[in-house]
Short mmCIF file of C-alpha atoms in Angstrom, two decimals:
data_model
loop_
_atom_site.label_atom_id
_atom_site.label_comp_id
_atom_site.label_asym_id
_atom_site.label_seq_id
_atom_site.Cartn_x
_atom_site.Cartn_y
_atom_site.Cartn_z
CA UNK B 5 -44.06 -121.90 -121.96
CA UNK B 6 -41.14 -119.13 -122.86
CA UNK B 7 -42.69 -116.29 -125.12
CA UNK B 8 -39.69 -114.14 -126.70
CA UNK B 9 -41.44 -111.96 -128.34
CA UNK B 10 -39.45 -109.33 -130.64
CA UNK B 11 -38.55 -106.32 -128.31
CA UNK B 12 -39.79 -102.76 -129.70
CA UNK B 13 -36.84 -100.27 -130.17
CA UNK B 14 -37.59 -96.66 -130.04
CA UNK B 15 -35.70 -94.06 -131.96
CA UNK B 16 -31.66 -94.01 -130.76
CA UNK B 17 -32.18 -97.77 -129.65
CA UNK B 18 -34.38 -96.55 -126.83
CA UNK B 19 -36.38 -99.48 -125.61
CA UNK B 20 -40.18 -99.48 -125.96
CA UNK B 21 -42.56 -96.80 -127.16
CA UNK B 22 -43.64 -95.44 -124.07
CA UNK B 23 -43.23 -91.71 -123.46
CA UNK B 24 -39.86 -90.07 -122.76
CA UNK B 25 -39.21 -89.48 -119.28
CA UNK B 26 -38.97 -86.23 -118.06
CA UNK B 27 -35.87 -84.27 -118.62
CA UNK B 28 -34.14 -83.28 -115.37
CA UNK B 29 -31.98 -79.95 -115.67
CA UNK B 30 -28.30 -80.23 -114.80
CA UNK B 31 -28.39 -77.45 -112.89
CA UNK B 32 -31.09 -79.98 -110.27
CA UNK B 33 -28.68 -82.59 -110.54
CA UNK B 34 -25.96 -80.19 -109.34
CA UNK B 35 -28.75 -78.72 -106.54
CA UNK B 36 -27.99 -75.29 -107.71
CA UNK B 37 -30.17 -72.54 -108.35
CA UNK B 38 -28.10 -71.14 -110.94
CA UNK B 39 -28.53 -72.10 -114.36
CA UNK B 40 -25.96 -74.08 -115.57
CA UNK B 41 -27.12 -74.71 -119.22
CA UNK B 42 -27.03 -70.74 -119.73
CA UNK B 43 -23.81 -70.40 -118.40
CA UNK B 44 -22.68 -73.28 -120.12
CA UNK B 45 -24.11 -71.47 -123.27
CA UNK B 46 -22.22 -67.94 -122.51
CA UNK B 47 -19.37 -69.68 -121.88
CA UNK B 48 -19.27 -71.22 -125.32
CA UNK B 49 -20.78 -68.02 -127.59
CA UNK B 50 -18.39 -66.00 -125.42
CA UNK B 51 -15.51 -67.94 -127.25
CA UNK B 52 -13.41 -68.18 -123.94
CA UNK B 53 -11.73 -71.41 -124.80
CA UNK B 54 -11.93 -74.14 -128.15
CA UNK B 55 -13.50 -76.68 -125.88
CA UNK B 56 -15.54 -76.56 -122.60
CA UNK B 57 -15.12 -79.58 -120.02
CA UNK B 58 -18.39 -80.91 -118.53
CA UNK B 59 -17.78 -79.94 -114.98
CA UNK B 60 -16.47 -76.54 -116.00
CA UNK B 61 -19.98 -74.69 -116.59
CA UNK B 62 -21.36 -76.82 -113.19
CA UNK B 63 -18.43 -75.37 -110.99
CA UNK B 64 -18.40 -72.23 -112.02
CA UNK B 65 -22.00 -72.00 -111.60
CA UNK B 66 -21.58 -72.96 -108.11
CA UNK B 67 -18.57 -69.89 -107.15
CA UNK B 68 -21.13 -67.48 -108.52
CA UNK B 69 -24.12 -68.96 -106.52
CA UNK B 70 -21.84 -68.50 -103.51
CA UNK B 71 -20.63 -65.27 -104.04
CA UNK B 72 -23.92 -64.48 -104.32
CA UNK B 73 -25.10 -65.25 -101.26
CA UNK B 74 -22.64 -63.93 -99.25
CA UNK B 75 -23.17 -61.02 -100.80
CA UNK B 76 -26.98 -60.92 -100.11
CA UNK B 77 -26.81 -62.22 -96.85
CA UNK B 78 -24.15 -59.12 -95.75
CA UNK B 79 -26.57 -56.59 -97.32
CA UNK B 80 -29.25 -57.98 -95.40
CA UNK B 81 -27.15 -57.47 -92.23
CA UNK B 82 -26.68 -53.68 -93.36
CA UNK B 83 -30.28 -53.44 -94.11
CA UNK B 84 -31.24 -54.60 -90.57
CA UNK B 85 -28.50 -52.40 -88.72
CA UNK B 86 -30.48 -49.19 -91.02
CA UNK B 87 -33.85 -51.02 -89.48
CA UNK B 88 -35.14 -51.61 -92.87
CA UNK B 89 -36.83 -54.84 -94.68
CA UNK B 90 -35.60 -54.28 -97.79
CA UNK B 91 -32.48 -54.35 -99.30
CA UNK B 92 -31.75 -50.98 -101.53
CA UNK B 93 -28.70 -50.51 -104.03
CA UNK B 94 -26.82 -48.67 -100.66
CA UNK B 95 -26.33 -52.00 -98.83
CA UNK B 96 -25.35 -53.90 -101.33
CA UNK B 97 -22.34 -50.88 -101.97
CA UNK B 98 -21.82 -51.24 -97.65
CA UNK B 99 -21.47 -54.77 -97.81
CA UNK B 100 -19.21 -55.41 -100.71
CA UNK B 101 -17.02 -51.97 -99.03
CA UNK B 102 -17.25 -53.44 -95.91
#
């Protein structure tokens, strides 16, 4: 015995009424810790171009993330050559000198 019963449609033609599943960030599905939906946003308000390509906002988001990195990870080097555990405003100036 078939039963075809009528299929609920949600709003958009989403199928069923269930709840929505959870929203994953772009910036997760990139596995950045930068947020790329803000610098998708600054990019936009900022007026830099008419139109913003999808992978623009991801990649760029990624060169930052890495220049920041290097950046901390070299002023960590110059706060352990002073024998200190905390980075202060003077190694990050030695490491981007240096």
């Amino acid at each position: 015995m078939e039963t075809t019963g009528k299929v609920k449609k949600g709003f958009g033609g989403r199928k069923g009424g269930g709840p929505k599943a959870k929203s994953v960030s772009k910036s997760i599905k990139a596995g950045l810790q930068f947020p790329v939906g803000r610098i998708t946003r600054f990019l936009k308000k900022g007026r830099y171009a008419q139109r913003l390509g999808g992978g623009a906002p991801v990649y760029m988001a990624a060169v930052l993330e890495y220049l920041a990195a290097e950046v901390l990870e070299l002023a960590g080097n110059a706060a352990r050559d002073n024998k200190k555990t905390r980075i202060i405003p003077r190694h990050l100036l030695l490491a981007i000198r240096n």
